[in-house]
């Protein structure tokens, strides 16, 4: 087992959001804060470094990152799929011992869940992922042992291929947090 000391989080936010009809990450929720700010909240103070991976022309998202004191890194051009974004993000934070992968359109994940994934990585897990009932969700944690595989990701699949090819070293964490499976694809999803 790899000892994981310093852990970062990548908030993937480079998607098109075409089903939503506008930039869903900038949509404000009931408390006048944006969806992306809610998605970032559970990682604040829980990980050692935080990085938003977004698009190069997303000035509004860059401004939110700056206001929160969080690094922003842009994936350029057509390579903004989830696989490309994940590879880009871990390369930006390659000096760390592990990474949590969160999604910018998942505003209901609880901080206790994020802490559980961090603790699993620090306890020696190669991959840690939360499970609500029988459904797996985010954030997923990866240890440094998987850096080469993460950096090779392409397209829009994300880390699914790495989870499948390394299923023998996945630590599953049962959580009472439906937020790990609730994302926002359409305006109707905001009613959660």
PDB file of C-alpha atoms in Angstrom:
ATOM      1  CA  UNK A   1       0.000   0.000   0.000  1.00  0.00           C
ATOM      2  CA  UNK A   2       1.115   3.511  -0.828  1.00  0.00           C
ATOM      3  CA  UNK A   3       1.206   6.029   2.007  1.00  0.00           C
ATOM      4  CA  UNK A   4      -0.732   9.110   0.965  1.00  0.00           C
ATOM      5  CA  UNK A   5       0.095  12.297   2.804  1.00  0.00           C
ATOM      6  CA  UNK A   6      -0.829  15.333   0.700  1.00  0.00           C
ATOM      7  CA  UNK A   7      -4.100  15.119  -1.162  1.00  0.00           C
ATOM      8  CA  UNK A   8      -5.569  17.458  -3.726  1.00  0.00           C
ATOM      9  CA  UNK A   9      -9.006  17.725  -5.259  1.00  0.00           C
ATOM     10  CA  UNK A  10      -9.875  18.346  -8.869  1.00  0.00           C
ATOM     11  CA  UNK A  11     -13.247  19.900  -9.570  1.00  0.00           C
ATOM     12  CA  UNK A  12     -13.999  19.048 -13.187  1.00  0.00           C
ATOM     13  CA  UNK A  13     -15.904  21.920 -14.766  1.00  0.00           C
ATOM     14  CA  UNK A  14     -15.056  21.914 -18.475  1.00  0.00           C
ATOM     15  CA  UNK A  15     -18.230  20.276 -19.783  1.00  0.00           C
ATOM     16  CA  UNK A  16     -20.563  21.927 -22.254  1.00  0.00           C
ATOM     17  CA  UNK A  17     -23.725  21.597 -20.159  1.00  0.00           C
ATOM     18  CA  UNK A  18     -25.740  21.388 -23.393  1.00  0.00           C
ATOM     19  CA  UNK A  19     -28.749  19.626 -21.803  1.00  0.00           C
ATOM     20  CA  UNK A  20     -29.128  22.469 -19.305  1.00  0.00           C
ATOM     21  CA  UNK A  21     -29.341  25.174 -21.980  1.00  0.00           C
ATOM     22  CA  UNK A  22     -26.887  27.603 -20.337  1.00  0.00           C
ATOM     23  CA  UNK A  23     -23.841  27.498 -18.082  1.00  0.00           C
ATOM     24  CA  UNK A  24     -25.357  25.491 -15.238  1.00  0.00           C
ATOM     25  CA  UNK A  25     -22.321  25.985 -13.003  1.00  0.00           C
ATOM     26  CA  UNK A  26     -23.139  29.690 -12.733  1.00  0.00           C
ATOM     27  CA  UNK A  27     -26.798  29.113 -11.860  1.00  0.00           C
ATOM     28  CA  UNK A  28     -27.542  30.400  -8.380  1.00  0.00           C
ATOM     29  CA  UNK A  29     -29.274  28.216  -5.841  1.00  0.00           C
ATOM     30  CA  UNK A  30     -31.608  29.387  -3.056  1.00  0.00           C
ATOM     31  CA  UNK A  31     -28.863  31.102  -1.057  1.00  0.00           C
ATOM     32  CA  UNK A  32     -27.670  33.169  -4.071  1.00  0.00           C
ATOM     33  CA  UNK A  33     -24.447  31.180  -4.355  1.00  0.00           C
ATOM     34  CA  UNK A  34     -23.637  29.389  -7.588  1.00  0.00           C
ATOM     35  CA  UNK A  35     -23.886  25.684  -8.205  1.00  0.00           C
ATOM     36  CA  UNK A  36     -20.078  25.455  -8.604  1.00  0.00           C
ATOM     37  CA  UNK A  37     -19.536  27.189  -5.250  1.00  0.00           C
ATOM     38  CA  UNK A  38     -21.741  24.581  -3.586  1.00  0.00           C
ATOM     39  CA  UNK A  39     -19.829  21.801  -5.376  1.00  0.00           C
ATOM     40  CA  UNK A  40     -16.527  23.220  -4.075  1.00  0.00           C
ATOM     41  CA  UNK A  41     -17.672  23.729  -0.458  1.00  0.00           C
ATOM     42  CA  UNK A  42     -17.136  20.191   0.911  1.00  0.00           C
ATOM     43  CA  UNK A  43     -13.535  20.174  -0.353  1.00  0.00           C
ATOM     44  CA  UNK A  44     -12.569  23.490   1.261  1.00  0.00           C
ATOM     45  CA  UNK A  45     -10.391  22.845   4.300  1.00  0.00           C
ATOM     46  CA  UNK A  46     -10.596  19.093   3.710  1.00  0.00           C
ATOM     47  CA  UNK A  47      -7.848  18.670   1.103  1.00  0.00           C
ATOM     48  CA  UNK A  48      -4.382  20.204   0.853  1.00  0.00           C
ATOM     49  CA  UNK A  49      -4.862  21.761  -2.599  1.00  0.00           C
ATOM     50  CA  UNK A  50      -7.868  22.453  -4.766  1.00  0.00           C
ATOM     51  CA  UNK A  51      -7.952  22.944  -8.534  1.00  0.00           C
ATOM     52  CA  UNK A  52     -10.860  23.771 -10.824  1.00  0.00           C
ATOM     53  CA  UNK A  53     -10.337  22.344 -14.304  1.00  0.00           C
ATOM     54  CA  UNK A  54     -12.429  24.349 -16.742  1.00  0.00           C
ATOM     55  CA  UNK A  55     -12.500  25.870 -20.211  1.00  0.00           C
ATOM     56  CA  UNK A  56     -10.123  28.581 -21.337  1.00  0.00           C
ATOM     57  CA  UNK A  57     -12.847  31.105 -22.182  1.00  0.00           C
ATOM     58  CA  UNK A  58     -14.905  30.677 -19.016  1.00  0.00           C
ATOM     59  CA  UNK A  59     -14.096  34.076 -17.506  1.00  0.00           C
ATOM     60  CA  UNK A  60     -16.947  33.872 -14.960  1.00  0.00           C
ATOM     61  CA  UNK A  61     -15.712  30.558 -13.574  1.00  0.00           C
ATOM     62  CA  UNK A  62     -12.164  31.874 -13.444  1.00  0.00           C
ATOM     63  CA  UNK A  63     -13.432  34.867 -11.473  1.00  0.00           C
ATOM     64  CA  UNK A  64     -15.224  32.611  -8.955  1.00  0.00           C
ATOM     65  CA  UNK A  65     -12.034  30.582  -8.506  1.00  0.00           C
ATOM     66  CA  UNK A  66     -10.001  33.740  -7.951  1.00  0.00           C
ATOM     67  CA  UNK A  67     -12.515  35.089  -5.419  1.00  0.00           C
ATOM     68  CA  UNK A  68     -12.364  31.805  -3.483  1.00  0.00           C
ATOM     69  CA  UNK A  69      -8.561  31.690  -3.626  1.00  0.00           C
ATOM     70  CA  UNK A  70      -8.576  28.487  -5.691  1.00  0.00           C
ATOM     71  CA  UNK A  71      -6.358  27.658  -8.657  1.00  0.00           C
ATOM     72  CA  UNK A  72      -7.994  27.435 -12.062  1.00  0.00           C
ATOM     73  CA  UNK A  73      -6.487  25.574 -14.989  1.00  0.00           C
ATOM     74  CA  UNK A  74      -7.959  25.478 -18.476  1.00  0.00           C
ATOM     75  CA  UNK A  75      -8.208  22.495 -20.781  1.00  0.00           C
ATOM     76  CA  UNK A  76      -7.757  23.854 -24.285  1.00  0.00           C
ATOM     77  CA  UNK A  77      -9.924  23.164 -27.327  1.00  0.00           C
ATOM     78  CA  UNK A  78     -11.837  19.986 -28.092  1.00  0.00           C
ATOM     79  CA  UNK A  79      -9.935  18.095 -25.411  1.00  0.00           C
ATOM     80  CA  UNK A  80     -12.344  19.268 -22.716  1.00  0.00           C
ATOM     81  CA  UNK A  81     -13.893  15.825 -22.198  1.00  0.00           C
ATOM     82  CA  UNK A  82     -13.811  14.314 -18.725  1.00  0.00           C
ATOM     83  CA  UNK A  83     -10.832  12.049 -19.493  1.00  0.00           C
ATOM     84  CA  UNK A  84      -8.773  14.927 -20.846  1.00  0.00           C
ATOM     85  CA  UNK A  85      -9.787  17.129 -17.907  1.00  0.00           C
ATOM     86  CA  UNK A  86      -8.829  14.489 -15.369  1.00  0.00           C
ATOM     87  CA  UNK A  87      -5.457  13.846 -17.030  1.00  0.00           C
ATOM     88  CA  UNK A  88      -4.823  17.600 -17.187  1.00  0.00           C
ATOM     89  CA  UNK A  89      -5.758  18.124 -13.536  1.00  0.00           C
ATOM     90  CA  UNK A  90      -3.591  15.356 -12.066  1.00  0.00           C
ATOM     91  CA  UNK A  91      -0.686  16.576 -14.179  1.00  0.00           C
ATOM     92  CA  UNK A  92      -1.166  20.072 -12.717  1.00  0.00           C
ATOM     93  CA  UNK A  93      -1.150  18.555  -9.206  1.00  0.00           C
ATOM     94  CA  UNK A  94       1.369  15.771  -9.906  1.00  0.00           C
ATOM     95  CA  UNK A  95       3.461  16.821  -6.883  1.00  0.00           C
ATOM     96  CA  UNK A  96       0.761  15.485  -4.538  1.00  0.00           C
ATOM     97  CA  UNK A  97       0.313  11.954  -3.179  1.00  0.00           C
ATOM     98  CA  UNK A  98      -3.329  11.511  -4.192  1.00  0.00           C
ATOM     99  CA  UNK A  99      -6.336  13.207  -5.728  1.00  0.00           C
ATOM    100  CA  UNK A 100     -10.072  13.347  -5.250  1.00  0.00           C
ATOM    101  CA  UNK A 101     -12.118  13.859  -8.373  1.00  0.00           C
ATOM    102  CA  UNK A 102     -15.224  15.947  -7.868  1.00  0.00           C
ATOM    103  CA  UNK A 103     -17.672  17.243 -10.447  1.00  0.00           C
ATOM    104  CA  UNK A 104     -18.667  20.870 -10.736  1.00  0.00           C
ATOM    105  CA  UNK A 105     -22.315  19.947 -11.243  1.00  0.00           C
ATOM    106  CA  UNK A 106     -22.688  17.989  -7.992  1.00  0.00           C
ATOM    107  CA  UNK A 107     -23.625  20.611  -5.370  1.00  0.00           C
ATOM    108  CA  UNK A 108     -25.063  18.271  -2.707  1.00  0.00           C
ATOM    109  CA  UNK A 109     -22.038  16.139  -1.736  1.00  0.00           C
ATOM    110  CA  UNK A 110     -21.460  16.305   2.023  1.00  0.00           C
ATOM    111  CA  UNK A 111     -18.144  17.236   3.612  1.00  0.00           C
ATOM    112  CA  UNK A 112     -18.278  14.079   5.738  1.00  0.00           C
ATOM    113  CA  UNK A 113     -18.162  12.036   2.523  1.00  0.00           C
ATOM    114  CA  UNK A 114     -15.156  13.973   1.231  1.00  0.00           C
ATOM    115  CA  UNK A 115     -13.406  13.408   4.574  1.00  0.00           C
ATOM    116  CA  UNK A 116     -14.134   9.669   4.379  1.00  0.00           C
ATOM    117  CA  UNK A 117     -12.526   9.403   0.941  1.00  0.00           C
ATOM    118  CA  UNK A 118      -9.498  11.433   2.113  1.00  0.00           C
ATOM    119  CA  UNK A 119      -9.123   9.207   5.191  1.00  0.00           C
ATOM    120  CA  UNK A 120      -9.295   6.057   3.050  1.00  0.00           C
ATOM    121  CA  UNK A 121      -6.476   7.353   0.814  1.00  0.00           C
ATOM    122  CA  UNK A 122      -4.394   8.394   3.807  1.00  0.00           C
ATOM    123  CA  UNK A 123      -5.033   4.931   5.251  1.00  0.00           C
ATOM    124  CA  UNK A 124      -3.443   3.270   2.229  1.00  0.00           C
ATOM    125  CA  UNK A 125      -6.265   2.809  -0.295  1.00  0.00           C
ATOM    126  CA  UNK A 126      -5.174   2.838  -3.933  1.00  0.00           C
ATOM    127  CA  UNK A 127      -8.661   3.874  -5.050  1.00  0.00           C
ATOM    128  CA  UNK A 128     -11.463   4.986  -2.735  1.00  0.00           C
ATOM    129  CA  UNK A 129     -15.018   5.607  -3.827  1.00  0.00           C
ATOM    130  CA  UNK A 130     -18.230   6.269  -1.965  1.00  0.00           C
ATOM    131  CA  UNK A 131     -21.356   4.161  -2.344  1.00  0.00           C
ATOM    132  CA  UNK A 132     -24.872   5.268  -1.461  1.00  0.00           C
ATOM    133  CA  UNK A 133     -27.180   2.233  -1.169  1.00  0.00           C
ATOM    134  CA  UNK A 134     -25.930   0.194  -4.137  1.00  0.00           C
ATOM    135  CA  UNK A 135     -24.875   3.128  -6.333  1.00  0.00           C
ATOM    136  CA  UNK A 136     -21.311   4.445  -6.654  1.00  0.00           C
ATOM    137  CA  UNK A 137     -20.684   8.160  -6.866  1.00  0.00           C
ATOM    138  CA  UNK A 138     -18.234  11.023  -6.475  1.00  0.00           C
ATOM    139  CA  UNK A 139     -15.771  12.068  -5.293  1.00  0.00           C
ATOM    140  CA  UNK A 140     -13.487   9.189  -6.243  1.00  0.00           C
ATOM    141  CA  UNK A 141     -10.002   9.168  -4.718  1.00  0.00           C
ATOM    142  CA  UNK A 142      -6.869   7.916  -6.487  1.00  0.00           C
ATOM    143  CA  UNK A 143      -3.425   7.399  -4.963  1.00  0.00           C
ATOM    144  CA  UNK A 144      -0.170   8.416  -6.604  1.00  0.00           C
ATOM    145  CA  UNK A 145       0.389   4.800  -7.716  1.00  0.00           C
ATOM    146  CA  UNK A 146      -2.154   5.481 -10.479  1.00  0.00           C
ATOM    147  CA  UNK A 147      -0.628   8.740 -11.756  1.00  0.00           C
ATOM    148  CA  UNK A 148       0.669   7.237 -15.038  1.00  0.00           C
ATOM    149  CA  UNK A 149      -2.733   5.696 -15.810  1.00  0.00           C
ATOM    150  CA  UNK A 150      -4.579   8.905 -14.917  1.00  0.00           C
ATOM    151  CA  UNK A 151      -2.292  10.967 -17.149  1.00  0.00           C
ATOM    152  CA  UNK A 152      -3.076   8.695 -20.115  1.00  0.00           C
ATOM    153  CA  UNK A 153      -6.846   9.280 -19.985  1.00  0.00           C
ATOM    154  CA  UNK A 154      -8.473  10.757 -23.075  1.00  0.00           C
ATOM    155  CA  UNK A 155     -11.965  11.428 -24.362  1.00  0.00           C
ATOM    156  CA  UNK A 156     -15.041  11.791 -22.207  1.00  0.00           C
ATOM    157  CA  UNK A 157     -15.014   8.596 -20.160  1.00  0.00           C
ATOM    158  CA  UNK A 158     -13.240   9.897 -17.065  1.00  0.00           C
ATOM    159  CA  UNK A 159     -11.705   7.387 -14.674  1.00  0.00           C
ATOM    160  CA  UNK A 160     -14.114   4.506 -15.354  1.00  0.00           C
ATOM    161  CA  UNK A 161     -11.501   2.453 -17.252  1.00  0.00           C
ATOM    162  CA  UNK A 162      -9.051   2.833 -14.356  1.00  0.00           C
ATOM    163  CA  UNK A 163     -11.694   1.721 -11.863  1.00  0.00           C
ATOM    164  CA  UNK A 164     -12.465  -1.348 -13.979  1.00  0.00           C
ATOM    165  CA  UNK A 165      -8.845  -2.359 -14.567  1.00  0.00           C
ATOM    166  CA  UNK A 166      -7.968  -1.881 -10.872  1.00  0.00           C
ATOM    167  CA  UNK A 167     -11.170  -3.166  -9.236  1.00  0.00           C
ATOM    168  CA  UNK A 168      -9.185  -5.473  -6.941  1.00  0.00           C
ATOM    169  CA  UNK A 169      -7.722  -2.411  -5.147  1.00  0.00           C
ATOM    170  CA  UNK A 170     -10.893  -0.303  -4.866  1.00  0.00           C
ATOM    171  CA  UNK A 171     -11.919   0.552  -1.307  1.00  0.00           C
ATOM    172  CA  UNK A 172     -15.657   1.110  -1.171  1.00  0.00           C
ATOM    173  CA  UNK A 173     -17.026   3.481   1.444  1.00  0.00           C
ATOM    174  CA  UNK A 174     -20.690   3.154   2.387  1.00  0.00           C
ATOM    175  CA  UNK A 175     -22.109   6.639   2.994  1.00  0.00           C
ATOM    176  CA  UNK A 176     -25.542   8.015   3.902  1.00  0.00           C
ATOM    177  CA  UNK A 177     -25.135  10.781   1.337  1.00  0.00           C
ATOM    178  CA  UNK A 178     -27.421  10.793  -1.722  1.00  0.00           C
ATOM    179  CA  UNK A 179     -25.503  13.862  -2.945  1.00  0.00           C
ATOM    180  CA  UNK A 180     -22.777  11.567  -4.294  1.00  0.00           C
ATOM    181  CA  UNK A 181     -25.113  10.450  -7.081  1.00  0.00           C
ATOM    182  CA  UNK A 182     -27.112  13.639  -7.689  1.00  0.00           C
ATOM    183  CA  UNK A 183     -25.785  15.821 -10.474  1.00  0.00           C
ATOM    184  CA  UNK A 184     -27.446  18.632 -12.381  1.00  0.00           C
ATOM    185  CA  UNK A 185     -28.113  17.960 -16.072  1.00  0.00           C
ATOM    186  CA  UNK A 186     -31.339  19.902 -16.613  1.00  0.00           C
ATOM    187  CA  UNK A 187     -33.000  22.870 -14.850  1.00  0.00           C
ATOM    188  CA  UNK A 188     -35.499  20.422 -13.308  1.00  0.00           C
ATOM    189  CA  UNK A 189     -32.650  18.739 -11.388  1.00  0.00           C
ATOM    190  CA  UNK A 190     -32.250  21.906  -9.306  1.00  0.00           C
ATOM    191  CA  UNK A 191     -35.452  21.111  -7.419  1.00  0.00           C
ATOM    192  CA  UNK A 192     -33.589  18.553  -5.317  1.00  0.00           C
TER     193      UNK A 192
END
